[in-house]
Short mmCIF file of C-alpha atoms in Angstrom, two decimals:
data_model
loop_
_atom_site.label_atom_id
_atom_site.label_comp_id
_atom_site.label_asym_id
_atom_site.label_seq_id
_atom_site.Cartn_x
_atom_site.Cartn_y
_atom_site.Cartn_z
CA MET A 1 0.32 -0.28 0.03
CA THR A 2 1.34 3.72 -1.24
CA ILE A 3 1.50 6.11 2.20
CA ASP A 4 1.59 9.68 1.33
CA ALA A 5 1.39 13.11 3.38
CA PRO A 6 -1.87 13.92 4.35
CA ILE A 7 -3.74 15.93 1.37
CA ASP A 8 -4.21 19.59 2.15
CA ALA A 9 -6.11 20.34 -0.63
CA ARG A 10 -5.23 24.57 -1.27
CA PRO A 11 -8.09 27.09 -2.74
CA ALA A 12 -7.56 27.40 -5.81
CA ALA A 13 -8.06 31.16 -5.85
CA VAL A 14 -4.51 31.97 -4.13
CA LEU A 15 -3.20 30.36 -7.50
CA THR A 16 -2.50 32.49 -10.70
CA ALA A 17 -4.55 30.81 -13.77
CA PRO A 18 -1.69 29.35 -15.27
CA VAL A 19 -1.55 27.25 -12.18
CA ASN A 20 -4.75 26.37 -11.15
CA ASN A 21 -4.92 25.22 -14.83
CA LEU A 22 -2.46 22.83 -14.22
CA LEU A 23 -3.61 21.61 -10.61
CA THR A 24 -7.70 21.34 -11.79
CA SER A 25 -8.05 20.59 -15.63
CA PRO A 26 -7.64 17.11 -17.23
CA ILE A 27 -4.63 15.46 -16.91
CA LEU A 28 -3.74 13.62 -20.09
CA PRO A 29 -5.64 16.23 -22.28
CA THR A 30 -2.89 18.70 -20.68
CA LEU A 31 -0.03 16.02 -20.39
CA LEU A 32 -0.60 15.91 -23.66
CA LYS A 33 -0.34 19.56 -24.79
CA LEU A 34 2.43 20.33 -22.44
CA THR A 35 4.72 16.89 -24.80
CA LEU A 36 3.97 18.61 -28.30
CA PRO A 37 6.42 21.44 -27.91
CA ASN A 38 9.22 19.64 -25.95
CA ALA A 39 8.76 16.33 -28.37
CA ILE A 40 9.25 18.61 -31.63
CA ALA A 41 12.26 20.49 -30.08
CA MET A 42 14.01 17.10 -29.39
CA PHE A 43 12.99 16.43 -32.88
CA GLY A 44 15.22 19.13 -34.20
CA THR A 45 17.81 18.37 -31.72
CA ALA A 46 18.27 14.76 -32.88
CA LEU A 47 18.17 16.14 -36.86
CA VAL A 48 20.91 18.47 -35.36
CA ALA A 49 23.18 15.54 -34.32
CA VAL A 50 22.29 13.56 -37.44
CA ALA A 51 23.53 17.41 -39.55
CA GLU A 52 26.46 17.64 -37.63
CA THR A 53 27.68 14.42 -37.74
CA SER A 54 26.98 14.29 -41.62
CA TYR A 55 29.30 17.58 -42.13
CA ILE A 56 31.94 16.09 -40.20
CA GLY A 57 32.36 13.47 -42.17
CA ARG A 58 32.91 15.16 -45.16
CA LEU A 59 36.25 16.65 -43.27
CA GLY A 60 37.51 13.03 -42.65
CA THR A 61 37.93 9.88 -41.14
CA GLU A 62 39.87 11.13 -38.42
CA PRO A 63 37.63 14.51 -37.71
CA LEU A 64 34.53 12.09 -37.62
CA ALA A 65 36.36 9.43 -35.48
CA GLY A 66 37.87 12.80 -32.71
CA ILE A 67 33.77 13.46 -32.75
CA ALA A 68 33.21 10.22 -31.42
CA LEU A 69 35.12 10.50 -28.43
CA VAL A 70 33.32 14.22 -27.52
CA PHE A 71 30.09 13.16 -28.68
CA PRO A 72 30.15 11.33 -24.27
CA PHE A 73 31.14 13.62 -22.61
CA VAL A 74 29.08 16.61 -24.85
CA MET A 75 26.15 13.77 -23.99
CA LEU A 76 26.68 14.16 -20.02
CA THR A 77 26.67 18.05 -20.35
CA GLN A 78 23.63 18.12 -21.70
CA MET A 79 21.69 15.00 -19.98
CA MET A 80 23.39 17.04 -16.40
CA SER A 81 22.49 20.28 -17.22
CA ALA A 82 18.71 19.53 -18.87
CA GLY A 83 17.21 16.48 -17.79
CA ALA A 84 19.07 15.75 -14.20
CA MET A 85 19.68 19.39 -12.70
CA GLY A 86 16.93 20.88 -14.87
CA GLY A 87 14.53 18.55 -13.26
CA GLY A 88 15.61 19.61 -9.86
CA VAL A 89 15.12 23.47 -10.91
CA SER A 90 11.79 23.19 -12.80
CA SER A 91 10.13 20.61 -9.65
CA ALA A 92 11.97 23.57 -6.96
CA ILE A 93 9.96 26.37 -9.18
CA SER A 94 6.55 24.11 -9.87
CA ARG A 95 6.17 23.32 -6.09
CA ALA A 96 6.67 26.83 -4.73
CA LEU A 97 3.73 28.18 -7.53
CA GLY A 98 2.13 25.05 -6.13
CA ALA A 99 2.17 26.39 -2.61
CA GLY A 100 1.15 29.60 -4.11
CA ASP A 101 4.85 31.32 -3.09
CA ARG A 102 5.36 33.23 -6.00
CA GLU A 103 8.43 34.92 -4.40
CA ARG A 104 9.63 31.83 -3.59
CA ALA A 105 9.72 30.15 -7.19
CA ALA A 106 10.83 33.81 -8.19
CA THR A 107 14.18 33.77 -5.73
CA LEU A 108 14.61 30.08 -6.88
CA THR A 109 15.22 31.15 -10.19
CA LEU A 110 18.27 33.66 -9.01
CA HIS A 111 20.18 30.47 -6.87
CA ALA A 112 19.32 28.30 -9.70
CA ALA A 113 20.95 30.39 -12.22
CA MET A 114 24.11 30.62 -10.01
CA ILE A 115 23.92 26.62 -9.95
CA GLY A 116 23.95 26.12 -13.95
CA THR A 117 26.80 28.86 -13.76
CA CYS A 118 29.05 27.51 -11.44
CA ALA A 119 28.91 23.41 -12.80
CA GLY A 120 28.92 25.06 -16.43
CA LEU A 121 32.26 26.53 -15.34
CA PHE A 122 33.24 23.38 -13.32
CA PHE A 123 32.53 21.41 -16.95
CA THR A 124 34.95 23.77 -18.74
CA VAL A 125 38.21 23.79 -16.41
CA MET A 126 37.57 20.26 -15.91
CA MET A 127 37.70 19.12 -20.33
CA LEU A 128 40.59 21.56 -20.38
CA THR A 129 42.39 20.84 -18.23
CA LEU A 130 41.67 16.84 -18.42
CA GLY A 131 40.36 16.35 -21.98
CA ARG A 132 43.18 14.81 -23.54
CA GLN A 133 43.10 12.09 -20.65
CA PHE A 134 40.06 11.32 -21.49
CA TYR A 135 40.14 11.03 -25.48
CA SER A 136 43.67 9.34 -24.46
CA PHE A 137 41.99 6.31 -22.43
CA LEU A 138 39.24 5.97 -24.91
CA GLY A 139 41.87 5.29 -27.53
CA GLY A 140 42.27 7.81 -29.09
CA ARG A 141 45.73 8.96 -31.16
CA GLY A 142 47.60 10.92 -33.05
CA GLY A 143 45.49 12.54 -35.34
CA VAL A 144 42.62 11.50 -34.13
CA LEU A 145 43.26 12.96 -30.75
CA GLU A 146 44.16 15.74 -31.79
CA GLN A 147 41.49 16.45 -34.10
CA ALA A 148 38.97 15.85 -31.30
CA MET A 149 40.84 17.96 -29.06
CA GLN A 150 40.21 20.99 -31.65
CA TYR A 151 36.56 20.40 -31.27
CA SER A 152 36.18 20.03 -27.43
CA GLN A 153 38.18 22.98 -26.57
CA VAL A 154 36.45 25.06 -27.90
CA LEU A 155 33.06 24.15 -26.99
CA PHE A 156 33.99 23.61 -23.51
CA SER A 157 35.10 26.88 -23.07
CA GLY A 158 31.64 27.57 -23.16
CA ALA A 159 29.93 25.28 -21.10
CA ILE A 160 28.83 27.98 -18.89
CA SER A 161 26.41 28.36 -21.77
CA ILE A 162 24.80 25.19 -22.20
CA TRP A 163 24.70 24.63 -18.64
CA LEU A 164 22.57 28.35 -18.78
CA VAL A 165 20.43 27.65 -21.33
CA ASN A 166 18.93 24.54 -20.04
CA THR A 167 18.84 25.61 -16.94
CA LEU A 168 16.93 28.87 -17.93
CA ALA A 169 14.80 26.54 -20.05
CA SER A 170 14.05 24.27 -16.89
CA VAL A 171 13.03 27.56 -14.83
CA VAL A 172 10.28 28.57 -17.42
CA ARG A 173 9.37 25.02 -18.08
CA GLY A 174 8.81 24.91 -14.16
CA THR A 175 6.04 27.75 -14.27
CA GLY A 176 4.16 24.89 -17.07
CA ASP A 177 5.55 26.54 -19.82
CA MET A 178 6.49 24.68 -22.28
CA ARG A 179 6.61 27.06 -25.80
CA ILE A 180 9.21 29.27 -24.83
CA PRO A 181 11.69 27.02 -24.09
CA SER A 182 10.83 24.65 -27.01
CA ALA A 183 11.59 27.01 -29.29
CA VAL A 184 14.19 28.57 -28.33
CA LEU A 185 15.77 25.09 -28.71
CA ILE A 186 15.04 24.53 -32.01
CA ALA A 187 16.43 28.20 -32.89
CA VAL A 188 19.72 27.30 -31.27
CA ALA A 189 19.56 24.00 -33.26
CA ILE A 190 18.89 26.01 -36.65
CA VAL A 191 21.94 28.77 -35.72
CA GLN A 192 24.27 25.41 -34.67
CA VAL A 193 23.74 23.72 -38.21
CA ALA A 194 24.28 27.27 -39.60
CA VAL A 195 26.97 28.38 -37.99
CA GLY A 196 28.61 24.99 -37.41
CA GLY A 197 28.63 23.79 -40.65
CA GLY A 198 29.15 27.64 -42.12
CA LEU A 199 32.70 27.87 -40.32
CA GLY A 200 33.14 23.86 -40.27
CA LEU A 201 33.10 23.48 -43.73
CA GLY A 202 33.77 27.20 -45.28
CA LEU A 203 30.05 27.57 -46.99
CA PHE A 204 28.79 31.12 -47.30
CA GLY A 205 31.86 32.86 -47.81
CA LEU A 206 33.47 31.77 -44.45
CA PRO A 207 36.54 30.65 -43.89
CA LYS A 208 36.55 27.12 -43.24
CA LEU A 209 37.68 26.17 -39.94
CA GLY A 210 37.30 22.21 -39.34
CA MET A 211 36.18 20.86 -36.18
CA PRO A 212 37.09 24.05 -34.28
CA GLY A 213 34.55 25.67 -36.65
CA VAL A 214 31.58 22.96 -36.18
CA ALA A 215 31.94 23.54 -32.56
CA ALA A 216 32.26 27.34 -32.79
CA GLY A 217 28.53 26.66 -34.46
CA GLN A 218 27.52 25.07 -31.32
CA LEU A 219 28.98 27.30 -28.88
CA ALA A 220 27.30 30.98 -30.57
CA ALA A 221 24.43 29.12 -31.05
CA PHE A 222 24.04 28.30 -27.31
CA THR A 223 25.82 31.68 -25.99
CA LEU A 224 22.80 33.40 -27.91
CA GLY A 225 20.06 30.90 -26.33
CA ALA A 226 21.37 31.64 -22.92
CA ILE A 227 21.43 35.54 -23.59
CA PHE A 228 17.65 35.42 -25.36
CA LEU A 229 16.25 33.37 -21.89
CA ALA A 230 18.12 35.42 -19.18
CA TRP A 231 16.02 38.65 -21.04
CA TYR A 232 13.01 36.79 -20.93
CA LEU A 233 13.02 36.24 -17.74
CA ALA A 234 13.98 39.39 -16.39
CA SER A 235 11.94 41.26 -18.27
CA GLY A 236 9.38 40.27 -16.63
CA ARG A 237 7.88 38.66 -19.80
CA SER A 238 7.61 35.04 -18.37
CA ARG A 239 5.28 33.87 -15.25
CA LEU A 240 7.56 35.31 -12.72
CA LYS A 241 8.47 37.98 -11.60
CA LEU A 242 11.98 38.97 -10.96
CA ASN A 243 13.30 40.76 -8.09
CA PHE A 244 16.52 41.84 -8.12
CA ALA A 245 16.66 44.31 -5.49
CA ALA A 246 15.01 41.92 -3.21
CA PHE A 247 17.70 38.93 -3.91
CA ARG A 248 19.92 37.57 -1.20
CA PHE A 249 21.60 34.15 -0.57
CA GLU A 250 19.69 32.00 1.09
CA ARG A 251 20.98 28.42 1.84
CA GLY A 252 17.40 26.56 1.44
CA MET A 253 16.82 27.68 -1.75
CA PHE A 254 20.39 25.87 -2.62
CA VAL A 255 19.33 22.55 -1.48
CA ASP A 256 15.59 22.49 -2.55
CA ILE A 257 17.32 22.20 -6.41
CA LEU A 258 20.56 20.81 -5.33
CA LYS A 259 18.04 17.77 -3.23
CA VAL A 260 16.78 16.76 -6.58
CA GLY A 261 19.25 18.13 -8.99
CA ALA A 262 22.45 16.98 -7.10
CA VAL A 263 20.86 13.13 -6.66
CA SER A 264 19.45 13.23 -10.43
CA CYS A 265 22.71 13.62 -12.16
CA LEU A 266 23.80 10.31 -10.83
CA SER A 267 20.92 9.15 -13.46
CA PRO A 268 23.09 10.32 -17.02
CA LEU A 269 26.31 9.62 -15.18
CA GLN A 270 24.82 5.70 -14.67
CA THR A 271 23.62 6.18 -18.25
CA VAL A 272 27.16 6.66 -20.01
CA LEU A 273 28.79 4.23 -18.03
CA THR A 274 26.01 1.46 -18.96
CA ILE A 275 26.69 2.56 -22.50
CA LEU A 276 30.43 2.66 -22.04
CA ILE A 277 31.15 -0.81 -19.84
CA PHE A 278 28.95 -2.47 -22.89
CA THR A 279 30.42 -1.41 -25.85
CA LYS A 280 33.71 -2.28 -24.17
CA ILE A 281 31.98 -5.65 -23.75
CA VAL A 282 31.14 -6.02 -27.76
CA ALA A 283 33.22 -5.01 -29.02
CA GLY A 284 35.54 -8.05 -28.02
CA LEU A 285 32.78 -9.85 -30.20
CA GLY A 286 34.26 -8.51 -33.34
CA THR A 287 33.27 -5.49 -35.92
CA GLU A 288 30.51 -6.17 -37.35
CA THR A 289 28.92 -6.93 -33.94
CA LEU A 290 29.53 -4.09 -32.86
CA ALA A 291 28.20 -2.07 -35.74
CA GLY A 292 25.40 -3.49 -35.11
CA TYR A 293 24.78 -3.47 -31.97
CA GLY A 294 25.93 0.76 -32.41
CA MET A 295 23.34 0.48 -35.11
CA GLY A 296 20.41 -0.63 -32.55
CA SER A 297 21.85 1.13 -29.44
CA ARG A 298 21.63 4.24 -31.29
CA LEU A 299 18.04 3.95 -31.88
CA GLU A 300 17.53 3.73 -28.33
CA PHE A 301 18.77 6.70 -27.72
CA LEU A 302 16.51 8.58 -30.57
CA LEU A 303 13.93 6.96 -28.27
CA VAL A 304 14.63 8.66 -25.20
CA PRO A 305 13.58 12.07 -26.26
CA LEU A 306 10.63 10.83 -26.66
CA ALA A 307 9.74 9.84 -23.04
CA PHE A 308 11.78 12.89 -21.56
CA ALA A 309 9.14 15.07 -23.71
CA PHE A 310 7.00 13.19 -21.78
CA GLY A 311 8.67 13.43 -18.21
CA VAL A 312 9.40 16.45 -18.20
CA ALA A 313 5.88 18.13 -19.56
CA SER A 314 5.20 15.56 -16.02
CA VAL A 315 7.40 17.96 -13.62
CA PRO A 316 5.42 21.40 -13.25
CA MET A 317 1.71 18.90 -13.67
CA VAL A 318 3.37 16.43 -10.62
CA GLY A 319 5.34 19.70 -8.78
CA MET A 320 2.55 22.11 -8.44
CA ALA A 321 -0.13 19.13 -7.70
CA VAL A 322 2.74 18.47 -4.76
CA GLY A 323 2.96 21.66 -3.55
CA ALA A 324 -0.42 22.53 -3.33
CA GLY A 325 -0.93 19.15 -1.37
CA LEU A 326 -2.98 17.67 -4.46
CA VAL A 327 -0.58 14.48 -3.75
CA ALA A 328 -3.32 11.78 -5.74
CA ARG A 329 -3.58 14.23 -8.07
CA ALA A 330 0.32 14.00 -9.03
CA ARG A 331 0.84 10.48 -8.39
CA GLN A 332 -2.19 10.08 -11.23
CA VAL A 333 -0.67 12.70 -13.53
CA ALA A 334 2.95 10.61 -12.94
CA TRP A 335 1.13 7.50 -13.95
CA THR A 336 -0.83 8.79 -16.73
CA ALA A 337 2.57 10.22 -18.58
CA GLY A 338 4.33 6.88 -17.67
CA ALA A 339 1.58 4.63 -19.38
CA ALA A 340 1.78 7.33 -22.49
CA ALA A 341 5.57 6.90 -22.70
CA GLY A 342 5.52 3.15 -22.22
CA LEU A 343 2.77 2.61 -25.00
CA THR A 344 4.60 5.18 -27.53
CA VAL A 345 8.07 4.28 -27.44
CA GLY A 346 7.39 0.25 -26.81
CA LEU A 347 5.06 0.56 -30.17
CA ILE A 348 8.02 1.60 -31.69
CA GLY A 349 10.18 -1.31 -30.66
CA LEU A 350 7.76 -3.53 -31.13
CA VAL A 351 7.34 -2.79 -34.96
CA VAL A 352 11.49 -2.37 -35.23
CA ALA A 353 11.98 -5.72 -33.19
CA VAL A 354 9.43 -7.18 -35.80
CA LYS A 355 10.96 -5.76 -38.99
CA PRO A 356 14.16 -4.35 -38.07
CA VAL A 357 14.89 -3.53 -41.35
CA LEU A 358 12.99 -0.59 -40.96
CA TRP A 359 15.62 1.12 -39.70
CA ILE A 360 18.41 -1.05 -40.31
CA SER A 361 18.38 -0.39 -44.00
CA LEU A 362 18.96 3.18 -43.67
CA PHE A 363 22.73 2.40 -42.52
CA THR A 364 23.80 -0.74 -44.46
CA ASN A 365 23.13 -3.25 -46.74
CA ASP A 366 25.89 -5.41 -44.94
CA PRO A 367 25.11 -8.98 -44.41
CA GLY A 368 27.06 -9.53 -40.93
CA VAL A 369 26.14 -5.96 -39.51
CA THR A 370 22.50 -6.50 -40.43
CA ALA A 371 22.21 -9.96 -39.03
CA ALA A 372 23.91 -8.20 -35.46
CA ALA A 373 21.43 -5.03 -35.46
CA SER A 374 18.86 -7.31 -36.37
CA SER A 375 19.69 -9.65 -33.16
CA TYR A 376 19.42 -7.24 -30.86
CA LEU A 377 16.62 -5.06 -32.05
CA ALA A 378 14.69 -8.50 -31.70
CA TRP A 379 15.84 -9.20 -27.82
CA ALA A 380 16.15 -5.76 -27.14
CA GLY A 381 12.67 -3.90 -28.89
CA PRO A 382 10.30 -5.29 -26.79
CA ALA A 383 11.32 -3.75 -23.66
CA PHE A 384 11.93 -0.50 -25.04
CA GLY A 385 8.44 0.33 -23.34
CA PHE A 386 9.34 -0.66 -19.78
CA PHE A 387 12.33 1.41 -20.53
CA GLY A 388 10.63 4.46 -22.04
CA THR A 389 7.74 3.81 -18.71
CA GLY A 390 11.23 3.95 -16.27
CA VAL A 391 12.52 7.39 -18.16
CA CYS A 392 9.70 9.42 -17.84
CA LEU A 393 8.76 8.15 -14.50
CA TYR A 394 12.10 9.01 -13.63
CA PHE A 395 11.13 13.18 -14.21
CA ALA A 396 8.00 12.96 -12.70
CA SER A 397 9.29 11.24 -9.51
CA GLN A 398 11.98 15.16 -9.70
CA GLY A 399 8.35 17.25 -9.66
CA ALA A 400 7.38 15.48 -6.53
CA ALA A 401 11.50 15.86 -5.27
CA LYS A 402 11.44 11.96 -4.20
CA VAL A 403 14.38 10.93 -7.22
CA GLY A 404 16.20 8.25 -5.26
CA GLY A 405 14.14 5.21 -6.25
CA PRO A 406 14.47 5.76 -10.26
CA VAL A 407 17.85 6.83 -9.44
CA MET A 408 19.02 3.15 -6.90
CA ALA A 409 16.81 1.46 -10.23
CA GLY A 410 19.06 3.00 -12.85
CA THR A 411 21.76 1.48 -10.97
CA ILE A 412 20.56 -2.12 -10.51
CA ARG A 413 20.54 -1.62 -14.48
CA LEU A 414 23.91 -0.97 -14.56
CA LEU A 415 24.85 -3.37 -12.30
CA LEU A 416 23.08 -5.72 -14.20
CA VAL A 417 24.43 -5.36 -17.42
CA GLY A 418 27.88 -4.55 -16.20
CA LEU A 419 27.87 -7.60 -14.47
CA GLY A 420 26.41 -10.01 -15.96
CA GLY A 421 27.51 -8.97 -19.75
CA TRP A 422 30.80 -9.75 -18.60
CA TRP A 423 29.99 -13.25 -17.51
CA LEU A 424 28.41 -14.24 -20.38
CA ALA A 425 31.39 -12.68 -22.20
CA SER A 426 34.23 -13.90 -20.32
CA SER A 427 32.10 -17.96 -20.71
CA GLY A 428 31.69 -17.78 -24.34
CA ALA A 429 27.83 -17.07 -23.93
CA PRO A 430 26.63 -16.54 -27.78
CA THR A 431 26.20 -13.06 -28.75
CA TRP A 432 22.06 -12.92 -28.76
CA THR A 433 22.58 -13.79 -25.04
CA LEU A 434 23.93 -9.86 -24.55
CA PHE A 435 21.67 -8.63 -26.83
CA ALA A 436 18.70 -10.38 -24.79
CA LEU A 437 20.51 -9.29 -21.21
CA VAL A 438 20.41 -5.43 -22.38
CA GLY A 439 16.90 -6.37 -22.94
CA ALA A 440 16.07 -8.04 -19.37
CA ALA A 441 17.73 -4.64 -17.34
CA MET A 442 15.38 -2.01 -19.29
CA VAL A 443 12.48 -4.62 -17.89
CA VAL A 444 14.52 -4.62 -14.67
CA PHE A 445 14.69 -0.79 -14.88
CA GLY A 446 10.99 -0.30 -15.81
CA LEU A 447 9.49 -2.46 -13.22
CA SER A 448 11.65 -1.48 -10.50
CA THR A 449 11.00 2.11 -11.02
CA MET A 450 7.56 1.84 -11.06
CA LEU A 451 7.87 -0.03 -7.75
CA PHE A 452 9.81 2.21 -6.35
CA ILE A 453 7.37 5.28 -6.73
CA ARG A 454 4.08 3.16 -5.86
CA PHE A 455 5.83 2.66 -2.08
CA THR A 456 7.59 5.70 -2.19
CA ARG A 457 6.09 8.67 0.31
CA TRP A 458 4.99 12.04 -1.75
CA GLY A 459 4.59 15.36 0.10
CA LYS A 460 5.43 17.16 3.08
#
């Protein structure tokens, strides 16, 4: 039986109209309305990754291999700032608004900006001082390593911009406004493709700078995005009115954000470690098997933004409900979002499990690679729905400031893939058993996340 705090129904009259709408409107239609802008923005972001890979490929094999070394760290930066710490920011803002405390929500915004700035600075210092060692550890040598460093040094010199865009976008999402953050991310994507492609390849009469030019496109795009979001919040056009004159440092504000955001940062670390460990295991089985796995896991990564779109839409709905004492509604929102994400992602997984050629033929006709990718999708595809549900519920739990359970579920998945994969590989088990392990780990992740949320107390 689930144990929750007593419900203290707050009179809707003390709440602003947007907040009251999220507390009283029908759950599924409201959730879908909030999800759509996020889904469009995530689709745009995915297209940027494809476009960037395409024009880096025109620079040669070494640049293409170099970006592969940098990508996990770029991904880690984005996941931490947008999904992990960003979720903590949205959670704190939405809970304050749900409790009718707009002044606290505004003060939290300024503290969130400081956290984003400090985190971005940390990534800048870490990657500029240790980047070469990281890429060397992953196997970077000679020209490949130099190409990776050229891209990395430019990009991570402005990591603050990436963190501020995702932090400030999370502030706006916490108010229940999904359109502005999504529009900004789409604009950032367009600028990144245009400037990065122009400077990287020397298009539109611009100098051909190669990898530094490609990275400069991303840096310029996120800098402009951060400036716009800062102006939008400071101008009073958002649902929060910032009072800079009355601002003061408050330890409790940092705690309110970090108690969710800091713990949530473990999740992207687990995701990256799971990928790196399993890739290392599969690499020992041959080039065709590794390529096939990479092709299948690439689809998995493209489906994660779908779960993210549902999950991040649920954060303000859950957070405001918890802040207002409507715990039963908060749980209903979480389960509805989890079911919607699971059905959407799961349907795609089932289609590619039955007809893997629909995805694989987009990239290769090689028989060996096709066979390996087909095997992976046949075993992992049916489990995508559980994975999508687990990812979505992870975000929903951020809204309730109870993220420990989903993070523990991610730990279980990491251990299952790492230890189980090592044991199977060392015992000479057939390749399909490794792919089946990945699918089983997704199922365990989804089910354990559900159980943790089911038996975790929500509310004060």
